[in-house]
Coordinates of C-alpha atoms and ligand atoms in Angstrom, one line a residue:
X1 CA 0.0 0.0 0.0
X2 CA 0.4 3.6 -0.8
X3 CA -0.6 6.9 1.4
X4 CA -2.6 9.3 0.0
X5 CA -0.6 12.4 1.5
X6 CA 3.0 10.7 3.0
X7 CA 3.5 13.9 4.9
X8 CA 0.4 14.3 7.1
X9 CA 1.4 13.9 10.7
X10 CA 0.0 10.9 12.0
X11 CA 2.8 9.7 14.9
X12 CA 0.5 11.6 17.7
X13 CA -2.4 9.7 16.9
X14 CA -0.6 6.7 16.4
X15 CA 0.3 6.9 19.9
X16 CA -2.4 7.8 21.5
X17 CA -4.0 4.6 19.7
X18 CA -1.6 2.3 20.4
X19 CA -1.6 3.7 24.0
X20 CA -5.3 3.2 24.9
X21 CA -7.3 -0.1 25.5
X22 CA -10.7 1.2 25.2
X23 CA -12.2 3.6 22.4
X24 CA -15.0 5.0 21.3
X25 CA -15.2 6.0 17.9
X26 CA -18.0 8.9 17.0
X27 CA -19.8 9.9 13.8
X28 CA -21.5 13.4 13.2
X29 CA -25.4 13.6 13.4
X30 CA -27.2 12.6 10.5
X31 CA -24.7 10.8 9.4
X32 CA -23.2 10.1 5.8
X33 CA -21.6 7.0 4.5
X34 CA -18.3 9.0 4.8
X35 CA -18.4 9.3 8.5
X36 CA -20.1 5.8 8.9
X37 CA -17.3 4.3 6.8
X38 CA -14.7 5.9 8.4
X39 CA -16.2 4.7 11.8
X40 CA -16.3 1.2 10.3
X41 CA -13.2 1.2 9.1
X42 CA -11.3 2.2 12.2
X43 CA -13.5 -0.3 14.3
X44 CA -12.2 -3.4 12.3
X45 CA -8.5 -1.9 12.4
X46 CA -8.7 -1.4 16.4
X47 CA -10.3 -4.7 16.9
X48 CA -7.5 -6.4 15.0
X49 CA -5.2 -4.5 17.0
X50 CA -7.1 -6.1 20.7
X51 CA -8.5 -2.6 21.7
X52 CA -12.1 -2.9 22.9
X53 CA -14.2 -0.5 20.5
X54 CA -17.7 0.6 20.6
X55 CA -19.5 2.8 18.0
X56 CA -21.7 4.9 19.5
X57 CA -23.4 8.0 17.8
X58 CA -26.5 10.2 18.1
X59 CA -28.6 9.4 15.2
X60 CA -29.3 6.1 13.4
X61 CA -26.9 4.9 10.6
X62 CA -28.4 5.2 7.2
X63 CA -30.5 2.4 5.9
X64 CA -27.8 2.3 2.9
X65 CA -25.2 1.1 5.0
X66 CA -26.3 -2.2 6.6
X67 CA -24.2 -3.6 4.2
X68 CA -21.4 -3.2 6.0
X69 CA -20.0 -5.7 8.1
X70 CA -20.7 -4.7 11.8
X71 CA -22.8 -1.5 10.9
X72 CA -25.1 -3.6 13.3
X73 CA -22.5 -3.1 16.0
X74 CA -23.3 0.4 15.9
X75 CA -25.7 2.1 18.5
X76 CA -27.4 5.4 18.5
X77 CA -29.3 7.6 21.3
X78 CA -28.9 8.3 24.7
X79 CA -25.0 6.9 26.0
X80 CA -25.0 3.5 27.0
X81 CA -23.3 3.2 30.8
X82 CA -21.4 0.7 29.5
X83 CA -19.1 2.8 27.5
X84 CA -16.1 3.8 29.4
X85 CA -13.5 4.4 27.1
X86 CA -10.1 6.2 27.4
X87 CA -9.8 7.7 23.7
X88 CA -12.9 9.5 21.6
X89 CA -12.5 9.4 18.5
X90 CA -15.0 11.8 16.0
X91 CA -14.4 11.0 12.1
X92 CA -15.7 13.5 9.6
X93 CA -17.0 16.0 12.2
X94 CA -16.5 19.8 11.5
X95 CA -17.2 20.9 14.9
X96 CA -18.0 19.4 18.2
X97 CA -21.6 20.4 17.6
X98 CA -21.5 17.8 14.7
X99 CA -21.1 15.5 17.2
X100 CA -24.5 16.2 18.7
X101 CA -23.5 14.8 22.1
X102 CA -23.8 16.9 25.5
X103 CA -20.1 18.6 25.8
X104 CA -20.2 17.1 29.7
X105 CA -19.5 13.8 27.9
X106 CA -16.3 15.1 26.6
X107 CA -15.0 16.4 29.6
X108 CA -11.9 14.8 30.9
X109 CA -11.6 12.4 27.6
X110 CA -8.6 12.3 25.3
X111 CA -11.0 13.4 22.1
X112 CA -9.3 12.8 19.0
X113 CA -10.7 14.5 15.6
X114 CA -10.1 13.2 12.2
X115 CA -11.6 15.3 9.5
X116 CA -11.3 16.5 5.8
X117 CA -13.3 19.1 5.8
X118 CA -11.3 23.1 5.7
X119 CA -13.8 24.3 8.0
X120 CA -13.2 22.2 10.9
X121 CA -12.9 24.3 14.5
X122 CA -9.9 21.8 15.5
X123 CA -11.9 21.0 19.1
X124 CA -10.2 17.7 19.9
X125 CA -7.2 17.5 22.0
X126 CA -5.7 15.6 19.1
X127 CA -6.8 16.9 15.6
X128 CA -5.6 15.5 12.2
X129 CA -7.8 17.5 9.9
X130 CA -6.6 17.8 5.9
X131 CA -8.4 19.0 3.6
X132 CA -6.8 17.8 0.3
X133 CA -8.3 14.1 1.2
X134 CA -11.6 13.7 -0.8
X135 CA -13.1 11.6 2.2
X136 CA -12.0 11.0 6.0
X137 CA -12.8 7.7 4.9
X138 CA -9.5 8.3 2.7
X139 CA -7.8 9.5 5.5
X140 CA -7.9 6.1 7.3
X141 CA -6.7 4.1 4.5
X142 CA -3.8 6.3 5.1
X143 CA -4.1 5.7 9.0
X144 CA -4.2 2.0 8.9
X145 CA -0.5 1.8 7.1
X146 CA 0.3 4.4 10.1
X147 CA -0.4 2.1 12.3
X148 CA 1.5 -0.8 10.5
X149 CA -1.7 -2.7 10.2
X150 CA -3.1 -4.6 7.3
X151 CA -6.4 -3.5 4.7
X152 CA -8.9 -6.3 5.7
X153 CA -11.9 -6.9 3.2
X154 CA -14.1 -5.6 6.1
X155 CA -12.2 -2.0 6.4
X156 CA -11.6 -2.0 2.8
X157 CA -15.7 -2.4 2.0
X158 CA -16.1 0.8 4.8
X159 CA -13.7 2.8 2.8
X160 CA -14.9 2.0 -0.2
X161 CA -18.3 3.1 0.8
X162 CA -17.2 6.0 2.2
X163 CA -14.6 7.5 -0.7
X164 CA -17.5 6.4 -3.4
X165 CA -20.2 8.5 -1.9
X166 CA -18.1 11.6 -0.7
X167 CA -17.0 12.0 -4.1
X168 CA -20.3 11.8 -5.6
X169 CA -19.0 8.8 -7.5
X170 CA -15.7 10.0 -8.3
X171 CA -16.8 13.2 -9.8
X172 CA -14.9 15.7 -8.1
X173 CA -11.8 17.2 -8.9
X174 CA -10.5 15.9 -5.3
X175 CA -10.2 12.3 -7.2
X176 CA -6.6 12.2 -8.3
X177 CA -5.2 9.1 -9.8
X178 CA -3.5 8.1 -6.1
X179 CA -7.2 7.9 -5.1
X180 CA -7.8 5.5 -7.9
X181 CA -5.0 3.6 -7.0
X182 CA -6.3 3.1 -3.7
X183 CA -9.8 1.8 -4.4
X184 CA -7.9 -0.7 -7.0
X185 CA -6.0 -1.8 -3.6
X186 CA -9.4 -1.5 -2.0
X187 CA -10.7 -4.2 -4.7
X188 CA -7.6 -6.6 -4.5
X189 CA -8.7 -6.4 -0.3
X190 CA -11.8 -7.9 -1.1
X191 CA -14.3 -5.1 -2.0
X192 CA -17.2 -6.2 -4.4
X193 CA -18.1 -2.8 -6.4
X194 CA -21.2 -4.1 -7.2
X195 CA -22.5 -4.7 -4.2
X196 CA -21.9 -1.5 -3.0
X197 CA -23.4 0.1 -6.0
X198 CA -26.7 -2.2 -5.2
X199 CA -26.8 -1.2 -1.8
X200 CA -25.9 2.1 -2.2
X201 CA -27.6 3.1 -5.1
X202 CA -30.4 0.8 -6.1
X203 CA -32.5 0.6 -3.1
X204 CA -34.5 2.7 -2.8
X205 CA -38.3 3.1 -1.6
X206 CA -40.5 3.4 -4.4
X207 CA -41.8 6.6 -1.9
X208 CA -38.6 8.1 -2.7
X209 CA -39.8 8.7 -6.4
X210 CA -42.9 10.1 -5.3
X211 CA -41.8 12.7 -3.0
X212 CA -39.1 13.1 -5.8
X213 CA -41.5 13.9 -8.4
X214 CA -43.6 16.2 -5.9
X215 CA -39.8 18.0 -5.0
X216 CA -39.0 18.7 -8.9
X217 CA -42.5 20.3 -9.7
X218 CA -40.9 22.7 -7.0
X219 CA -38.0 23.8 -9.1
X220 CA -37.1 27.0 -10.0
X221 CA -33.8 29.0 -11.6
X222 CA -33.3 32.3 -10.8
X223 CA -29.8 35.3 -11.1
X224 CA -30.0 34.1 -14.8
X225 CA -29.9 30.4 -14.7
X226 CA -27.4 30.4 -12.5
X227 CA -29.3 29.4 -9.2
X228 CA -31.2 26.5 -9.3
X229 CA -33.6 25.7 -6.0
X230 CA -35.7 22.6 -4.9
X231 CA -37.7 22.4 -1.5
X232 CA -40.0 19.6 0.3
X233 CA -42.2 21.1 2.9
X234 CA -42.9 19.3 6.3
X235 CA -46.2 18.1 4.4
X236 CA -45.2 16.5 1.6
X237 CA -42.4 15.3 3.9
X238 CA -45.2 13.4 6.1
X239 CA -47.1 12.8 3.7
X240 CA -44.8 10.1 1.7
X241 CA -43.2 8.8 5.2
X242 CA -39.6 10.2 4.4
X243 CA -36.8 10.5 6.6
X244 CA -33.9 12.6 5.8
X245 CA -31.6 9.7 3.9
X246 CA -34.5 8.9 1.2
X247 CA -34.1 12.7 -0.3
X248 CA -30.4 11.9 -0.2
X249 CA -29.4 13.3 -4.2
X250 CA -32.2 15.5 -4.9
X251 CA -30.3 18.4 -5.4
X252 CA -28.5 16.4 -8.0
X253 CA -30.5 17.3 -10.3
X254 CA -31.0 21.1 -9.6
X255 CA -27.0 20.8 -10.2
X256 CA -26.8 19.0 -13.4
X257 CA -28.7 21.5 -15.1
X258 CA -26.9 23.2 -17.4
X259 CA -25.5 27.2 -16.6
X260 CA -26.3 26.4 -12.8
X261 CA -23.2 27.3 -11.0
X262 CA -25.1 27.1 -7.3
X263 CA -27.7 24.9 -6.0
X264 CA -29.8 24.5 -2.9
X265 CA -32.1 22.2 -1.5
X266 CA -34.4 22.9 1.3
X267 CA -35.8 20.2 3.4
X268 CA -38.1 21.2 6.0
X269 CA -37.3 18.2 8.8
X270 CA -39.5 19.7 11.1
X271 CA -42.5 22.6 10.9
X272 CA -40.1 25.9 10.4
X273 CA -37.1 24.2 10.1
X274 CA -35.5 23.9 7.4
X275 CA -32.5 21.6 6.1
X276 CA -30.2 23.3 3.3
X277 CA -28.0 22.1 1.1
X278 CA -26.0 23.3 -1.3
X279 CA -23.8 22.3 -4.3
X280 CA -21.4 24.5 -6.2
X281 CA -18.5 24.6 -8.6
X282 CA -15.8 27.0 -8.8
X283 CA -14.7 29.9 -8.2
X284 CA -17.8 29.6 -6.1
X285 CA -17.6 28.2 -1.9
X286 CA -20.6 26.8 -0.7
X287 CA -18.6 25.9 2.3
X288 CA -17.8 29.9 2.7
X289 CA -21.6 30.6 2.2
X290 CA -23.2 27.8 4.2
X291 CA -20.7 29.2 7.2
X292 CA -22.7 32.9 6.6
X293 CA -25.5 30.9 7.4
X294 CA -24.1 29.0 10.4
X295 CA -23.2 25.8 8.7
X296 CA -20.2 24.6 6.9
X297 CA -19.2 22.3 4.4
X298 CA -16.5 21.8 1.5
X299 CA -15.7 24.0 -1.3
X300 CA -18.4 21.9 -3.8
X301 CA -21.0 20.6 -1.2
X302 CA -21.8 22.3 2.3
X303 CA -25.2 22.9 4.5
X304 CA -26.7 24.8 7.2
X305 CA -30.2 24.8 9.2
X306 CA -32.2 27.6 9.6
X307 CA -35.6 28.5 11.0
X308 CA -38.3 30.3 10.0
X309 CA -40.8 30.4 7.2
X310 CA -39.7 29.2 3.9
X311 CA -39.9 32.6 2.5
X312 CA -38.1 34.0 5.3
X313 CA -35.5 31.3 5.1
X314 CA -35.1 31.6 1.1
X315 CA -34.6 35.2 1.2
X316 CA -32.1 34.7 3.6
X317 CA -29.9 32.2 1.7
X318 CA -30.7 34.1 -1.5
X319 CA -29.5 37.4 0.4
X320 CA -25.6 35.7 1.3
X321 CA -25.7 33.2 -2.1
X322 CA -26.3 37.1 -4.6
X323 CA -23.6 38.6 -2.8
X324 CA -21.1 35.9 -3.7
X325 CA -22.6 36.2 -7.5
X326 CA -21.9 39.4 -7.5
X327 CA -18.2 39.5 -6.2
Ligands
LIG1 MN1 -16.7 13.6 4.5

């Protein structure tokens, strides 16, 4: 095996691994398949190593990911007593906010945070946060050869999952040909491509499609084609029996359509509050923009939640998303 970025500085967090005997590994709230991936990964890696691991996060893991070996393993809700671990470790979490956990449960815990995303507040007593990998669950490819340990098919499959989705199927320009010669290591570990696609992408709820259709009748461009926007109101929301991973792409295709250099997606999870999303492309930041609005994100994909009526909320993203048209 290769790393990714040879000159990130692992050796505290080596360390501080290979020093503790319990861990408890952390994923952000409404978590991705990057974050649950990454969690994944690390959990085979640390088992193989004798630690005792638990997974432990505040929402449910995506449907999509059950996949996975041990995604059963991994618990959600209020903190089970029975975790009493001497190293946190958050993957893929911006801020400890992300983490959606009561700060009381951090205090007087070696909290470890390993993140890709530029934005990140750097709130762990150990933070390896880089910004040039296209997915944490990159970052611990790099990690396990760190730790001199070998890519099982188990962590290989998390990765996979994880480096596939955050990319948006390697479409971004953060897929170089080093990340192309890790998924083919990836493969030779064991990873079936096609079942991940299956899983991943072709099981959905026929529901989906419905609130789909009911979200694109929404659409509407605006600054000259160059804003495209999609919303699903708490209604329709109800109304189909949704939760948050089944509108997982819809701004997809507001983005793909042709002159749109900014799109958003407003979900409204509960009555007046709203879920944003948005995707960009250069010289754009949605990640700059989304943090205007109290979120945060990458360069290409970021988000925010804000409250209010949806004309109240639209005008305000509309407000910060003209002033960086106009620059
Ligand atoms: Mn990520």
């Amino acid at each position: 095996l290769k790393c990714l970025y040879p000159d990130t500085a692992w050796q505290q967090v080596r360390e501080a691994i290979e020093q503790a005997t319990s861990i408890h590994l952390i994923a952000h709230v409404c978590p991705d398949l990057d974050t649950i991936g990454s969690q994944l990964a690390l959990y085979h890696v640390l088992k193989g190593m004798g630690k005792t691991v638990w997974m432990h996060n505040t929402d449910p893991a995506p449907r999509i990911c059950h996949y996975l070996p041990a995604s059963e393993c991994i618990t959600y809700g209020e903190m089970p007593q029975e975790i009493q671990a001497d190293l946190l470790i958050a993957v893929d979490a911006g801020s400890l906010g992300r983490l959606g956990m009561t700060e009381h449960y951090f205090k007087d815990k070696t909290l470890m945070n390993i993140d890709h995303h530029a934005s990140n507040t750097l709130y762990g007593d150990i933070n390896i946060v880089d910004a040039r990998y296209c997915a944490t669950g990159a970052m611990i490819y790099d990690l396990i050869q760190h730790l001199k340990q070998p890519l099982n098919a188990a962590s290989a499959a998390a990765i996979y999952a994880a480096v596939l989705t955050d990319t948006a199927s390697f479409r971004l320009s953060t897929v170089s040909a080093d990340v192309h010669r890790m998924v083919a290591e990836l493969i030779d570990a064991g990873t079936d491509v096609a079942v991940a696609a299956k899983a991943i992408y072709q099981s959905h709820h026929k529901e989906r499609f419905h609130l789909l259709s009911h979200a694109l009748k929404t659409m509407i461009l605006q600054n000259n084609g160059q804003t495209a926007w999609i919303a699903v109101d708490y209604d329709a929301y109800q109304k189909h029996h949704m939760s948050g991973e089944d509108t997982e792409g819809f701004i997809d295709y507001a983005r793909s359509i042709d002159g749109v250099a900014i799109a958003v997606f407003m979900r409204e999870s509960n009555n007046n509050e709203w879920k944003i999303s948005l995707r960009g492309e250069a010289p754009y930041s949605v990640g700059e923009l989304a943090g205007q609005l109290g979120g945060g994100g990458h360069q290409y994909a970021a988000g925010c939640t804000l409250l209010g009526s949806f004309e109240q909320v639209k005008k305000q993203v509309e407000t910060v998303i003209e002033s960086h048209l106009d620059q």
